[in-house]
Coordinates of C-alpha atoms in Angstrom, one line a residue:
Chain W
M8 CA 0.0 0.0 0.0
A9 CA 3.1 2.3 -0.2
G10 CA 1.9 3.8 -3.5
A11 CA -1.5 4.5 -2.0
R12 CA -0.1 6.4 0.9
E13 CA 2.1 8.6 -1.3
I14 CA -0.9 9.5 -3.4
R15 CA -2.8 10.3 -0.3
T16 CA -0.2 12.8 0.9
K17 CA -0.1 14.3 -2.5
I18 CA -3.8 14.8 -2.4
K19 CA -3.4 16.5 1.0
S20 CA -0.8 18.9 -0.3
V21 CA -2.9 19.8 -3.3
Q22 CA -5.9 20.4 -1.1
N23 CA -3.7 22.8 1.0
T24 CA -2.6 24.7 -2.1
R25 CA -6.2 25.0 -3.2
K26 CA -7.1 26.5 0.2
V27 CA -4.4 29.2 -0.3
T28 CA -5.4 30.0 -3.8
R29 CA -9.1 30.3 -2.9
A30 CA -8.2 32.6 0.0
L31 CA -6.1 34.8 -2.2
E32 CA -8.9 34.8 -4.8
M33 CA -11.4 36.1 -2.2
V34 CA -9.0 38.7 -0.9
S35 CA -8.4 40.1 -4.3
A36 CA -12.1 40.1 -5.1
S37 CA -12.8 42.4 -2.2
K38 CA -9.8 44.5 -3.0
I39 CA -10.9 45.1 -6.5
R40 CA -13.9 47.0 -5.3
K41 CA -11.8 49.3 -3.1
A42 CA -9.4 49.9 -5.9
Q43 CA -12.3 50.8 -8.3
D44 CA -13.7 53.2 -5.7
L45 CA -10.3 54.9 -5.5
M46 CA -10.3 55.2 -9.3
K47 CA -13.7 56.7 -9.3
A48 CA -12.8 59.2 -6.5
S49 CA -9.8 60.5 -8.5
R50 CA -11.7 60.8 -11.7
P51 CA -13.2 64.4 -11.1
Y52 CA -9.7 65.7 -10.6
A53 CA -8.4 64.1 -13.8
R54 CA -11.4 65.4 -15.7
A55 CA -11.0 68.9 -14.4
M56 CA -7.3 68.8 -15.2
R57 CA -7.9 67.6 -18.7
Q58 CA -10.4 70.4 -19.3
M59 CA -7.9 72.9 -18.0
I60 CA -5.1 71.6 -20.2
G61 CA -7.5 71.7 -23.1
H62 CA -8.3 75.4 -22.4
I63 CA -4.6 76.1 -22.0
A64 CA -3.8 74.5 -25.3
R65 CA -6.4 76.7 -27.0
A66 CA -5.4 79.9 -25.3
N67 CA -3.2 82.1 -27.5
S68 CA -0.4 82.5 -25.1
E69 CA 2.8 84.2 -26.3
Y70 CA 4.8 81.9 -24.1
K71 CA 5.4 78.4 -25.3
H72 CA 6.1 76.0 -22.5
P73 CA 8.9 73.4 -23.3
F74 CA 6.5 70.6 -22.3
L75 CA 4.3 71.6 -25.2
V76 CA 7.0 71.8 -27.9
E77 CA 7.9 68.8 -29.9
R78 CA 11.6 68.2 -30.3
S79 CA 13.0 67.5 -33.7
E80 CA 15.9 65.3 -32.6
I81 CA 15.5 62.5 -30.1
K82 CA 18.6 61.3 -28.4
R83 CA 17.3 59.8 -25.3
V84 CA 13.8 58.7 -24.2
G85 CA 12.3 58.2 -20.8
Y86 CA 9.8 55.7 -19.5
I87 CA 7.7 55.7 -16.4
V88 CA 6.7 52.1 -15.7
V89 CA 3.9 51.2 -13.3
S90 CA 4.0 47.7 -12.1
T91 CA 2.7 45.7 -9.1
D92 CA 4.4 45.3 -5.8
R93 CA 3.6 41.6 -5.5
G94 CA 3.6 38.6 -7.9
L95 CA 1.1 35.9 -8.5
C96 CA -1.1 38.0 -10.7
G97 CA -0.9 36.0 -13.9
G98 CA 0.9 37.6 -16.9
L99 CA 0.0 41.1 -15.9
N100 CA 3.5 42.4 -15.4
S101 CA 5.2 40.3 -18.0
N102 CA 2.7 41.3 -20.7
L103 CA 3.5 45.0 -20.0
F104 CA 7.2 44.5 -19.8
R105 CA 7.2 42.5 -23.1
K106 CA 5.4 45.3 -24.8
L107 CA 7.7 47.8 -23.4
L108 CA 10.8 45.8 -24.2
G109 CA 9.7 45.7 -27.9
E110 CA 9.7 49.5 -27.9
I111 CA 13.0 49.8 -26.0
R112 CA 14.7 47.5 -28.5
Q113 CA 13.5 49.6 -31.4
W114 CA 14.9 52.7 -29.7
Q115 CA 18.2 51.0 -29.0
E116 CA 18.5 49.8 -32.6
K117 CA 18.3 53.4 -33.6
G118 CA 21.0 54.3 -31.1
V119 CA 18.7 56.1 -28.8
E120 CA 19.3 55.5 -25.1
V121 CA 16.6 54.7 -22.7
D122 CA 16.0 55.9 -19.1
V123 CA 13.5 54.1 -16.9
V124 CA 11.7 55.1 -13.8
A125 CA 10.1 52.2 -11.9
I126 CA 6.9 52.4 -9.8
G127 CA 6.3 49.1 -8.0
T128 CA 8.9 46.6 -6.9
K129 CA 8.3 44.2 -9.8
A130 CA 9.4 46.8 -12.4
N131 CA 12.4 47.6 -10.2
A132 CA 13.5 44.0 -10.0
F133 CA 12.9 43.5 -13.8
F134 CA 14.7 46.6 -15.1
K135 CA 17.8 46.4 -12.8
R136 CA 18.7 43.2 -14.7
L137 CA 18.5 44.8 -18.1
K138 CA 20.8 47.1 -20.0
V139 CA 18.6 50.1 -19.4
N140 CA 19.3 53.0 -17.2
L141 CA 17.2 52.8 -14.1
V142 CA 17.2 56.4 -12.8
A143 CA 14.7 56.2 -10.0
S144 CA 12.2 53.9 -8.4
V145 CA 9.5 53.7 -5.8
G146 CA 7.8 50.7 -4.3
H147 CA 5.5 49.4 -1.6
L148 CA 2.7 51.9 -2.3
G149 CA 0.2 49.7 -0.6
E150 CA -3.5 49.5 -1.2
K151 CA -4.1 53.3 -1.1
P152 CA -1.3 54.9 -3.2
K153 CA -0.7 58.5 -2.3
V154 CA 0.2 61.2 -4.7
E155 CA 3.1 62.2 -2.3
A156 CA 4.7 58.9 -2.9
L157 CA 4.9 59.5 -6.6
I158 CA 6.1 63.1 -6.6
G159 CA 9.8 62.2 -6.3
V160 CA 10.0 59.8 -9.3
I161 CA 7.9 62.1 -11.5
K162 CA 10.1 65.0 -10.6
V163 CA 13.2 63.1 -11.6
M164 CA 11.8 62.6 -15.1
L165 CA 10.4 66.1 -15.5
D166 CA 13.7 67.6 -14.5
A167 CA 15.5 65.4 -17.0
Y168 CA 13.1 66.6 -19.7
S169 CA 13.5 70.3 -18.8
D170 CA 17.3 69.9 -18.7
R171 CA 17.1 68.2 -22.1
R172 CA 18.6 65.0 -20.8
I173 CA 15.6 63.2 -22.3
D174 CA 13.5 64.3 -25.3
Q175 CA 10.4 62.2 -24.9
L176 CA 8.6 60.6 -21.9
T177 CA 6.1 57.7 -22.0
L178 CA 4.0 56.2 -19.3
A179 CA 3.5 52.4 -19.3
Y180 CA 0.8 50.8 -17.2
N181 CA -2.0 48.3 -17.3
D182 CA -5.3 49.8 -18.2
F183 CA -8.2 48.3 -16.2
V184 CA -10.9 47.6 -18.8
N185 CA -12.9 45.1 -16.7
T186 CA -12.3 42.2 -14.3
M187 CA -11.4 39.9 -17.2
T188 CA -9.4 42.3 -19.3
Q189 CA -6.4 44.5 -18.5
K190 CA -4.7 46.2 -21.4
P191 CA -0.9 46.9 -21.3
T192 CA -0.9 50.6 -22.4
L193 CA 1.8 53.0 -23.4
D194 CA 0.7 56.7 -23.2
P195 CA 2.9 59.5 -24.4
L196 CA 3.3 62.1 -21.6
L197 CA 5.9 64.6 -22.9
P198 CA 5.8 66.5 -25.2
L199 CA 2.0 66.8 -24.5
P200 CA 0.2 65.4 -27.5
P201 CA -1.5 68.2 -29.4
S202 CA -5.2 68.5 -28.5
T203 CA -7.6 67.3 -31.1
Q204 CA -10.3 69.8 -30.2
L205 CA -11.5 72.4 -32.6
E206 CA -10.2 75.9 -32.4
T207 CA -12.5 78.4 -30.8
A208 CA -14.0 81.1 -32.8
H209 CA -12.2 84.0 -31.2
D210 CA -8.7 84.6 -29.8
W211 CA -8.4 84.8 -26.1
D212 CA -5.9 84.3 -23.4
Y213 CA -5.9 83.9 -19.7
I214 CA -4.9 86.5 -17.2
Y215 CA -1.9 84.8 -15.7
E216 CA -0.9 85.4 -12.1
P217 CA 2.0 85.9 -11.5
N218 CA 3.1 85.1 -15.0
A219 CA 2.5 82.6 -17.8
E220 CA 5.7 80.7 -17.3
A221 CA 5.3 80.0 -13.6
V222 CA 1.6 79.1 -13.9
L223 CA 2.0 76.8 -16.9
D224 CA 5.0 75.1 -15.3
H225 CA 2.9 74.5 -12.2
V226 CA -0.2 73.3 -14.1
L227 CA 1.6 71.0 -16.4
T228 CA 3.6 69.4 -13.6
R229 CA 0.4 68.7 -11.7
Y230 CA -1.2 67.4 -14.9
I231 CA 1.6 64.9 -15.4
E232 CA 1.4 63.9 -11.8
S233 CA -2.4 63.3 -12.0
L234 CA -1.9 61.1 -15.1
V235 CA 0.7 59.0 -13.4
Y236 CA -1.4 58.8 -10.2
Q237 CA -4.4 57.7 -12.3
A238 CA -2.3 55.1 -14.0
T239 CA -1.1 53.8 -10.7
L240 CA -4.7 53.3 -9.6
E241 CA -5.6 51.7 -12.8
N242 CA -2.7 49.3 -12.4
L243 CA -3.7 48.5 -8.8
A244 CA -7.2 47.6 -9.9
S245 CA -5.7 45.5 -12.8
E246 CA -3.4 43.8 -10.3
H247 CA -6.3 42.6 -8.1
A248 CA -8.4 41.6 -11.1
A249 CA -5.6 39.6 -12.7
R250 CA -4.7 37.9 -9.4
M251 CA -8.3 37.0 -8.8
V252 CA -8.5 35.3 -12.3
A253 CA -5.1 33.6 -11.9
M254 CA -6.0 32.3 -8.5
K255 CA -9.4 31.1 -9.7
S256 CA -7.9 29.1 -12.5
A257 CA -5.2 27.7 -10.2
G258 CA -8.0 26.6 -7.8
D259 CA -9.9 25.0 -10.6
N260 CA -6.8 23.1 -11.7
A261 CA -6.2 22.0 -8.2
K262 CA -9.7 20.6 -8.0
K263 CA -9.2 18.7 -11.3
A264 CA -5.9 17.4 -9.9
I265 CA -7.5 16.3 -6.7
D266 CA -10.3 14.5 -8.6
S267 CA -7.9 12.5 -10.8
L268 CA -5.6 11.8 -7.9
T269 CA -8.5 10.4 -6.0
L270 CA -9.4 8.2 -8.9
I271 CA -5.8 6.9 -9.1
Y272 CA -5.8 6.4 -5.4
N273 CA -9.0 4.3 -5.5
K274 CA -7.6 2.2 -8.4
V275 CA -4.4 1.5 -6.5
R276 CA -6.3 0.6 -3.4
Q277 CA -8.6 -1.7 -5.3
A278 CA -5.6 -3.3 -7.1
A279 CA -4.0 -3.9 -3.7
I280 CA -7.1 -5.5 -2.3
T281 CA -7.6 -7.7 -5.4
Q282 CA -4.0 -8.8 -5.2
E283 CA -4.3 -9.7 -1.5
I284 CA -7.5 -11.7 -2.2
S285 CA -5.8 -13.6 -5.0
E286 CA -2.8 -14.3 -2.8
I287 CA -5.0 -15.7 -0.1
V288 CA -7.1 -17.8 -2.5
S289 CA -4.0 -19.2 -4.2
G290 CA -2.4 -19.8 -0.8
A291 CA -5.5 -21.7 0.3
A292 CA -5.5 -23.7 -2.9
A293 CA -1.9 -24.7 -2.3
V294 CA -2.7 -26.1 1.1
Chain J
M24 CA -27.5 87.4 -17.5
A25 CA -25.8 84.7 -15.5
T26 CA -25.9 85.5 -11.8
T27 CA -24.2 82.3 -10.7
I28 CA -21.1 80.5 -11.8
R29 CA -20.4 76.8 -11.5
C30 CA -17.7 76.0 -9.0
D31 CA -15.7 72.8 -8.8
I32 CA -13.2 72.1 -6.0
V33 CA -11.4 68.8 -6.5
S34 CA -8.3 67.2 -5.2
A35 CA -6.4 64.2 -6.7
E36 CA -8.0 61.9 -4.2
A37 CA -11.6 63.2 -3.9
E38 CA -14.2 65.7 -5.1
I39 CA -14.6 68.3 -2.4
F40 CA -17.3 70.7 -3.7
H41 CA -19.5 71.0 -6.7
G42 CA -22.3 73.4 -7.3
D43 CA -23.4 76.9 -8.2
A44 CA -21.9 79.9 -6.5
T45 CA -22.3 83.7 -6.6
L46 CA -18.8 84.4 -5.3
V47 CA -15.6 82.4 -4.8
V48 CA -12.9 83.9 -2.7
A49 CA -9.4 82.3 -2.6
T50 CA -5.9 83.2 -1.7
G51 CA -4.0 83.6 -4.9
E52 CA -0.2 83.9 -5.2
E53 CA -0.6 87.7 -5.7
G54 CA -3.2 88.2 -3.0
E55 CA -6.8 87.5 -2.3
L56 CA -9.1 87.0 -5.2
G57 CA -12.8 87.3 -5.4
I58 CA -14.4 85.6 -8.4
A59 CA -17.9 86.7 -9.3
P60 CA -19.9 85.5 -12.3
R61 CA -18.6 86.8 -15.7
H62 CA -15.1 87.2 -14.5
A63 CA -12.5 87.2 -17.3
P64 CA -10.5 84.0 -17.9
L65 CA -7.8 83.7 -15.3
I66 CA -5.4 81.1 -14.1
T67 CA -3.3 81.4 -11.0
R68 CA -1.5 79.4 -8.4
L69 CA -3.0 79.3 -4.9
K70 CA -1.2 79.8 -1.6
P71 CA -2.1 77.6 1.3
G72 CA -5.2 79.1 2.8
Q73 CA -8.9 79.3 2.7
V74 CA -11.3 79.1 -0.2
R75 CA -14.7 80.6 0.6
V76 CA -17.7 79.8 -1.6
T77 CA -20.9 81.7 -1.4
A78 CA -23.5 79.2 -2.8
A79 CA -26.5 80.3 -4.9
S80 CA -28.6 79.9 -1.8
G81 CA -26.5 82.5 0.1
E82 CA -24.9 79.9 2.3
E83 CA -21.2 80.3 2.8
Q84 CA -18.8 77.4 2.8
F85 CA -15.2 77.3 3.8
F86 CA -12.5 74.9 2.6
Y87 CA -8.9 74.8 3.5
V88 CA -6.4 74.1 0.7
S89 CA -2.7 73.5 1.0
G90 CA -2.0 75.1 -2.4
G91 CA -3.2 74.3 -5.9
I92 CA -4.5 76.0 -9.0
L93 CA -7.5 78.2 -9.7
E94 CA -8.9 78.5 -13.1
V95 CA -11.6 80.8 -14.3
Q96 CA -13.5 80.1 -17.4
P97 CA -16.6 82.0 -18.6
Q98 CA -19.0 79.3 -17.2
V99 CA -16.9 77.7 -14.5
V100 CA -14.4 78.2 -11.7
T101 CA -12.2 75.2 -11.1
V102 CA -10.0 74.8 -8.0
L103 CA -7.5 72.0 -8.2
T104 CA -6.1 71.5 -4.7
D105 CA -2.9 69.8 -3.8
T106 CA -3.4 66.9 -1.4
A107 CA -0.1 67.4 0.3
V108 CA 1.8 70.3 1.6
R109 CA 4.2 71.0 -1.2
A110 CA 7.4 73.0 -1.2
K111 CA 10.2 73.1 -3.6
D112 CA 12.8 71.6 -1.2
L113 CA 10.3 68.9 -0.2
D114 CA 9.9 67.9 -3.8
E115 CA 13.6 68.0 -4.2
A116 CA 14.0 65.6 -1.2
A117 CA 11.4 63.3 -2.7
A118 CA 13.3 63.2 -6.0
R119 CA 16.5 62.5 -4.3
K120 CA 14.9 59.7 -2.3
A121 CA 13.6 58.0 -5.4
K122 CA 17.0 58.2 -7.0
D123 CA 18.6 56.7 -3.9
E124 CA 16.1 53.9 -4.0
A125 CA 17.1 53.0 -7.6
E126 CA 20.8 53.1 -6.8
R127 CA 20.3 50.9 -3.8
A128 CA 18.5 48.4 -5.9
L129 CA 21.3 48.4 -8.4
A130 CA 23.9 47.9 -5.7
N131 CA 22.0 44.9 -4.4
R132 CA 22.0 43.2 -7.8
T133 CA 23.1 39.8 -6.4
D134 CA 21.1 40.0 -3.3
A135 CA 17.9 38.5 -4.5
V136 CA 16.2 38.1 -1.1
E137 CA 12.5 38.4 -1.8
I138 CA 10.4 39.6 1.1
A139 CA 7.5 37.6 -0.1
Q140 CA 8.9 34.2 0.7
A141 CA 5.5 32.8 1.3
Q142 CA 4.6 33.8 -2.2
A143 CA 7.6 31.9 -3.6
E144 CA 6.4 28.9 -1.8
L145 CA 3.0 29.2 -3.2
A146 CA 4.4 29.6 -6.7
Q147 CA 6.3 26.4 -6.1
A148 CA 3.2 24.7 -5.0
L149 CA 1.5 25.9 -8.2
A150 CA 4.3 24.6 -10.2
Q151 CA 3.9 21.2 -8.5
L152 CA 0.3 21.4 -9.4
A153 CA 1.1 21.8 -13.0
A154 CA 3.5 18.9 -12.8
I155 CA 0.7 16.7 -11.3
E156 CA -1.6 17.8 -14.1
R157 CA 0.9 16.7 -16.6
L158 CA 1.4 13.4 -14.8
R159 CA -2.3 12.9 -14.8
R160 CA -2.5 13.3 -18.5
Q161 CA 0.2 10.8 -19.1
L162 CA -1.5 8.3 -16.8
K163 CA -4.7 8.6 -18.9
H164 CA -3.0 7.7 -22.1

């Protein structure tokens, strides 16, 4: 019966795994809701910010902020990569990284260098192994990311852009479409993509206090920050959704494995019993 | 003629106020500002201080903001408040910290100690599961 006992311990261990995956699944399911609430709460700010940027783009200011001007020559590009802090969320991070690596390779073939800022420990761990320049990183944002936590990494990139150390900045994150779908997304941040809205009928401009340069600098910095913050929240919701799905399928697989192991176990047991009976019978016949 | 103006006060983490107002008073960088309906388009930074909104009903509401942006458009006043107390040197410190973090990560290239050891174990268990699954398929054939 040695075989049978081994199978039985195997079944036990699979059952334990299943318990863990199921617990993780339920935890994620409840966290998704919280993450979605956070996303919703931050939407008014993002909307107001977008409107304001739209107005600014249409105002006929004499001052052109460097963030709004496209650069003809690109020597170095920057990426802000938003990832999760923890693993076990299916292919969420690796899908994003793969998409990003494709772009990075293209730049490197053209001789353009790449700077990366990592948000989340997974991106940090991934990019430090690569031949890219990891300039800043932040991790352990927790379940309620704060804007303050992101200010540092964003400032590193914005400063680099202002000092012309990078000529383009892109944001990479997982867009939360719904619980089943998360889309790896690359959004251009700088220079700000030109607005597609129609020109207004008459020329106008703001009254800037104290002056256009200071105000625009401030507004655009806040705009970029709000975009990155929004992306972080999207990524958080994506993380929980992906983990829930991954854990669900792992749990289902565990169940299947348990079923088939039980079947094998029963067969082995039955075989052992049959063998014993035939041994006894043949023993009795010999006597 | 419009006697009220829409007023939105939002921060990155929540919506604070939304409604019609007859007067919005805020502390701009150049001094106190009173925004009445039909004010000319204006955009300014805010200093930490109070924002006072006189609602259409005549009721006054006060909000404290730790800085932000105020924008006036023909139909709407938008106040985007900062969630945190911000100062140039504080931002500078945050940037430096982020850089240090990256440098430290690069220094510990070989030190692959994952904090989430339990997770690694679980990952292992899942791999085992996959192996069992394969085994099962082989047994079937």
